[in-house]
C-alpha positions as protocol buffer text, in pm:
chain_id: "A"
residue {
  index: 1
  type: LEU
  ca { x: 7802 y: 10136 z: 169 }
}
residue {
  index: 2
  type: ILE
  ca { x: 8046 y: 10009 z: 433 }
}
residue {
  index: 3
  type: GLN
  ca { x: 7920 y: 9651 z: 396 }
}
residue {
  index: 4
  type: GLU
  ca { x: 7942 y: 9680 z: 15 }
}
residue {
  index: 5
  type: HIS
  ca { x: 8304 y: 9797 z: 40 }
}
residue {
  index: 6
  type: SER
  ca { x: 8406 y: 9537 z: 299 }
}
residue {
  index: 7
  type: MET
  ca { x: 8310 y: 9260 z: 57 }
}
residue {
  index: 8
  type: LYS
  ca { x: 8565 y: 9388 z: -196 }
}
residue {
  index: 9
  type: VAL
  ca { x: 8848 y: 9174 z: -60 }
}
residue {
  index: 10
  type: ILE
  ca { x: 9037 y: 9123 z: -389 }
}
residue {
  index: 11
  type: SER
  ca { x: 9286 y: 9400 z: -468 }
}
residue {
  index: 12
  type: PRO
  ca { x: 9372 y: 9500 z: -827 }
}
residue {
  index: 13
  type: ARG
  ca { x: 9711 y: 9324 z: -792 }
}
residue {
  index: 14
  type: THR
  ca { x: 9554 y: 8999 z: -668 }
}
residue {
  index: 15
  type: HIS
  ca { x: 9294 y: 9028 z: -945 }
}
residue {
  index: 16
  type: GLY
  ca { x: 9581 y: 9047 z: -1194 }
}
residue {
  index: 17
  type: TYR
  ca { x: 9726 y: 8719 z: -1069 }
}
residue {
  index: 18
  type: LEU
  ca { x: 9380 y: 8563 z: -1101 }
}
residue {
  index: 19
  type: ASP
  ca { x: 9352 y: 8701 z: -1457 }
}
residue {
  index: 20
  type: PHE
  ca { x: 9677 y: 8529 z: -1559 }
}
residue {
  index: 21
  type: LEU
  ca { x: 9563 y: 8210 z: -1385 }
}
residue {
  index: 22
  type: THR
  ca { x: 9240 y: 8230 z: -1588 }
}
residue {
  index: 23
  type: VAL
  ca { x: 9441 y: 8258 z: -1912 }
}
residue {
  index: 24
  type: VAL
  ca { x: 9643 y: 7949 z: -1816 }
}
residue {
  index: 25
  type: ILE
  ca { x: 9329 y: 7755 z: -1724 }
}
residue {
  index: 26
  type: PHE
  ca { x: 9167 y: 7836 z: -2061 }
}
residue {
  index: 27
  type: LEU
  ca { x: 9490 y: 7733 z: -2240 }
}
residue {
  index: 28
  type: LEU
  ca { x: 9521 y: 7402 z: -2054 }
}
residue {
  index: 29
  type: ALA
  ca { x: 9151 y: 7304 z: -2041 }
}
residue {
  index: 30
  type: PRO
  ca { x: 9121 y: 7160 z: -2395 }
}
residue {
  index: 31
  type: THR
  ca { x: 9409 y: 6917 z: -2334 }
}
residue {
  index: 32
  type: LEU
  ca { x: 9348 y: 6839 z: -1967 }
}
residue {
  index: 33
  type: LEU
  ca { x: 8972 y: 6797 z: -2004 }
}
residue {
  index: 34
  type: GLY
  ca { x: 8967 y: 6654 z: -2357 }
}
residue {
  index: 35
  type: LEU
  ca { x: 8730 y: 6922 z: -2484 }
}
residue {
  index: 36
  type: GLY
  ca { x: 8560 y: 6881 z: -2822 }
}
residue {
  index: 37
  type: GLN
  ca { x: 8667 y: 7094 z: -3119 }
}
residue {
  index: 38
  type: LEU
  ca { x: 8422 y: 7384 z: -3072 }
}
residue {
  index: 39
  type: SER
  ca { x: 8464 y: 7414 z: -2694 }
}
residue {
  index: 40
  type: ALA
  ca { x: 8844 y: 7381 z: -2732 }
}
residue {
  index: 41
  type: ILE
  ca { x: 8870 y: 7655 z: -2999 }
}
residue {
  index: 42
  type: LEU
  ca { x: 8651 y: 7872 z: -2778 }
}
residue {
  index: 43
  type: ALA
  ca { x: 8877 y: 7810 z: -2475 }
}
residue {
  index: 44
  type: TYR
  ca { x: 9190 y: 7906 z: -2673 }
}
residue {
  index: 45
  type: SER
  ca { x: 9013 y: 8216 z: -2805 }
}
residue {
  index: 46
  type: LEU
  ca { x: 8900 y: 8316 z: -2456 }
}
residue {
  index: 47
  type: ALA
  ca { x: 9258 y: 8273 z: -2328 }
}
residue {
  index: 48
  type: VAL
  ca { x: 9383 y: 8516 z: -2595 }
}
residue {
  index: 49
  type: VAL
  ca { x: 9103 y: 8768 z: -2535 }
}
residue {
  index: 50
  type: HIS
  ca { x: 9146 y: 8751 z: -2156 }
}
residue {
  index: 51
  type: LEU
  ca { x: 9522 y: 8805 z: -2193 }
}
residue {
  index: 52
  type: ILE
  ca { x: 9468 y: 9106 z: -2423 }
}
residue {
  index: 53
  type: VAL
  ca { x: 9213 y: 9261 z: -2183 }
}
residue {
  index: 54
  type: THR
  ca { x: 9448 y: 9201 z: -1887 }
}
residue {
  index: 55
  type: LEU
  ca { x: 9753 y: 9352 z: -2059 }
}
residue {
  index: 56
  type: ALA
  ca { x: 9549 y: 9647 z: -2189 }
}
residue {
  index: 57
  type: SER
  ca { x: 9390 y: 9731 z: -1851 }
}
residue {
  index: 58
  type: ASP
  ca { x: 9491 y: 10019 z: -1628 }
}
residue {
  index: 59
  type: PHE
  ca { x: 9596 y: 9822 z: -1317 }
}
residue {
  index: 60
  type: PRO
  ca { x: 9925 y: 9677 z: -1182 }
}
residue {
  index: 61
  type: PHE
  ca { x: 9961 y: 9414 z: -1458 }
}
residue {
  index: 62
  type: GLY
  ca { x: 9847 y: 9633 z: -1745 }
}
residue {
  index: 63
  type: VAL
  ca { x: 10118 y: 9697 z: -2002 }
}
residue {
  index: 64
  type: VAL
  ca { x: 9931 y: 9938 z: -2231 }
}
residue {
  index: 65
  type: LYS
  ca { x: 9672 y: 10067 z: -1978 }
}
residue {
  index: 66
  type: LEU
  ca { x: 9407 y: 10156 z: -2239 }
}
residue {
  index: 67
  type: ILE
  ca { x: 9109 y: 10003 z: -2055 }
}
residue {
  index: 68
  type: PRO
  ca { x: 9013 y: 10165 z: -1722 }
}
residue {
  index: 69
  type: PHE
  ca { x: 9004 y: 9899 z: -1447 }
}
residue {
  index: 70
  type: THR
  ca { x: 8637 y: 9982 z: -1384 }
}
residue {
  index: 71
  type: VAL
  ca { x: 8565 y: 9893 z: -1752 }
}
residue {
  index: 72
  type: HIS
  ca { x: 8772 y: 9574 z: -1707 }
}
residue {
  index: 73
  type: GLY
  ca { x: 8524 y: 9493 z: -1429 }
}
residue {
  index: 74
  type: TRP
  ca { x: 8223 y: 9556 z: -1653 }
}
residue {
  index: 75
  type: ILE
  ca { x: 8370 y: 9331 z: -1924 }
}
residue {
  index: 76
  type: GLU
  ca { x: 8400 y: 9051 z: -1668 }
}
residue {
  index: 77
  type: ARG
  ca { x: 8048 y: 9114 z: -1540 }
}
residue {
  index: 78
  type: MET
  ca { x: 7927 y: 9043 z: -1895 }
}
residue {
  index: 79
  type: VAL
  ca { x: 8165 y: 8751 z: -1963 }
}
residue {
  index: 80
  type: GLY
  ca { x: 8068 y: 8554 z: -1649 }
}
residue {
  index: 81
  type: PRO
  ca { x: 7699 y: 8506 z: -1738 }
}
residue {
  index: 82
  type: LEU
  ca { x: 7794 y: 8460 z: -2105 }
}
residue {
  index: 83
  type: LEU
  ca { x: 8024 y: 8167 z: -2018 }
}
residue {
  index: 84
  type: ILE
  ca { x: 7735 y: 8001 z: -1833 }
}
residue {
  index: 85
  type: ALA
  ca { x: 7509 y: 8042 z: -2138 }
}
residue {
  index: 86
  type: ILE
  ca { x: 7764 y: 7948 z: -2408 }
}
residue {
  index: 87
  type: PRO
  ca { x: 7730 y: 7565 z: -2393 }
}
residue {
  index: 88
  type: PHE
  ca { x: 7354 y: 7601 z: -2447 }
}
residue {
  index: 89
  type: VAL
  ca { x: 7377 y: 7874 z: -2712 }
}
residue {
  index: 90
  type: LEU
  ca { x: 7648 y: 7692 z: -2911 }
}
residue {
  index: 91
  type: ASN
  ca { x: 7487 y: 7350 z: -2864 }
}
residue {
  index: 92
  type: PHE
  ca { x: 7757 y: 7164 z: -2675 }
}
residue {
  index: 93
  type: SER
  ca { x: 7559 y: 7134 z: -2350 }
}
residue {
  index: 94
  type: THR
  ca { x: 7545 y: 6755 z: -2399 }
}
residue {
  index: 95
  type: GLU
  ca { x: 7928 y: 6752 z: -2382 }
}
residue {
  index: 96
  type: GLU
  ca { x: 7917 y: 6723 z: -2003 }
}
residue {
  index: 97
  type: VAL
  ca { x: 8280 y: 6809 z: -1921 }
}
residue {
  index: 98
  type: ALA
  ca { x: 8283 y: 7115 z: -2150 }
}
residue {
  index: 99
  type: ARG
  ca { x: 7942 y: 7234 z: -2024 }
}
residue {
  index: 100
  type: ASN
  ca { x: 8049 y: 7202 z: -1660 }
}
residue {
  index: 101
  type: PHE
  ca { x: 8385 y: 7371 z: -1730 }
}
residue {
  index: 102
  type: TYR
  ca { x: 8220 y: 7677 z: -1889 }
}
residue {
  index: 103
  type: ILE
  ca { x: 7953 y: 7700 z: -1618 }
}
residue {
  index: 104
  type: ALA
  ca { x: 8220 y: 7673 z: -1345 }
}
residue {
  index: 105
  type: MET
  ca { x: 8443 y: 7936 z: -1511 }
}
residue {
  index: 106
  type: GLY
  ca { x: 8142 y: 8166 z: -1549 }
}
residue {
  index: 107
  type: ILE
  ca { x: 8054 y: 8132 z: -1181 }
}
residue {
  index: 108
  type: ILE
  ca { x: 8417 y: 8186 z: -1074 }
}
residue {
  index: 109
  type: ILE
  ca { x: 8446 y: 8501 z: -1288 }
}
residue {
  index: 110
  type: ILE
  ca { x: 8118 y: 8634 z: -1143 }
}
residue {
  index: 111
  type: VAL
  ca { x: 8234 y: 8567 z: -783 }
}
residue {
  index: 112
  type: VAL
  ca { x: 8581 y: 8717 z: -841 }
}
residue {
  index: 113
  type: GLY
  ca { x: 8409 y: 9019 z: -998 }
}
residue {
  index: 114
  type: MET
  ca { x: 8184 y: 9061 z: -696 }
}
residue {
  index: 115
  type: LEU
  ca { x: 8484 y: 9043 z: -462 }
}
residue {
  index: 116
  type: THR
  ca { x: 8722 y: 9270 z: -658 }
}
residue {
  index: 117
  type: ASN
  ca { x: 8769 y: 9635 z: -565 }
}
residue {
  index: 118
  type: TYR
  ca { x: 8761 y: 9786 z: -917 }
}
residue {
  index: 119
  type: GLN
  ca { x: 8770 y: 10137 z: -766 }
}
residue {
  index: 120
  type: ALA
  ca { x: 9101 y: 10088 z: -579 }
}
residue {
  index: 121
  type: GLU
  ca { x: 9326 y: 10208 z: -862 }
}
residue {
  index: 122
  type: VAL
  ca { x: 9114 y: 10520 z: -914 }
}
residue {
  index: 123
  type: LYS
  ca { x: 9116 y: 10596 z: -540 }
}
residue {
  index: 124
  type: ASP
  ca { x: 9496 y: 10540 z: -519 }
}
residue {
  index: 125
  type: ARG
  ca { x: 9548 y: 10795 z: -797 }
}
residue {
  index: 126
  type: GLU
  ca { x: 9321 y: 11052 z: -632 }
}
residue {
  index: 127
  type: ILE
  ca { x: 9518 y: 11022 z: -307 }
}
residue {
  index: 128
  type: LYS
  ca { x: 9861 y: 11072 z: -471 }
}
């Protein structure tokens, strides 16, 4: 339990900054990487969805706070592996740059998820 907790080095606030960075990366990727139509539309869509989830989450950057931060974590735990699979499922795995971008983003989201303390906000509330 102690080892599990000590790996959670990313605070909810830091996670929020990373969420906004993710939105920006998805918005810039189509232009910077020259993504094809399908992978570009998907990147723009993911930017919008990620922004909505971030703003609707109950953590320092949440505006509406509808989604508990623990649920935010579960959404990302599903999105990470999905991003890795998407180029193969949607048949753009031969588009090397797009494939590698989605695989890299999937891996990054999985790693950030593993390192984020999704329980911190809940614990902070219980203490107050």
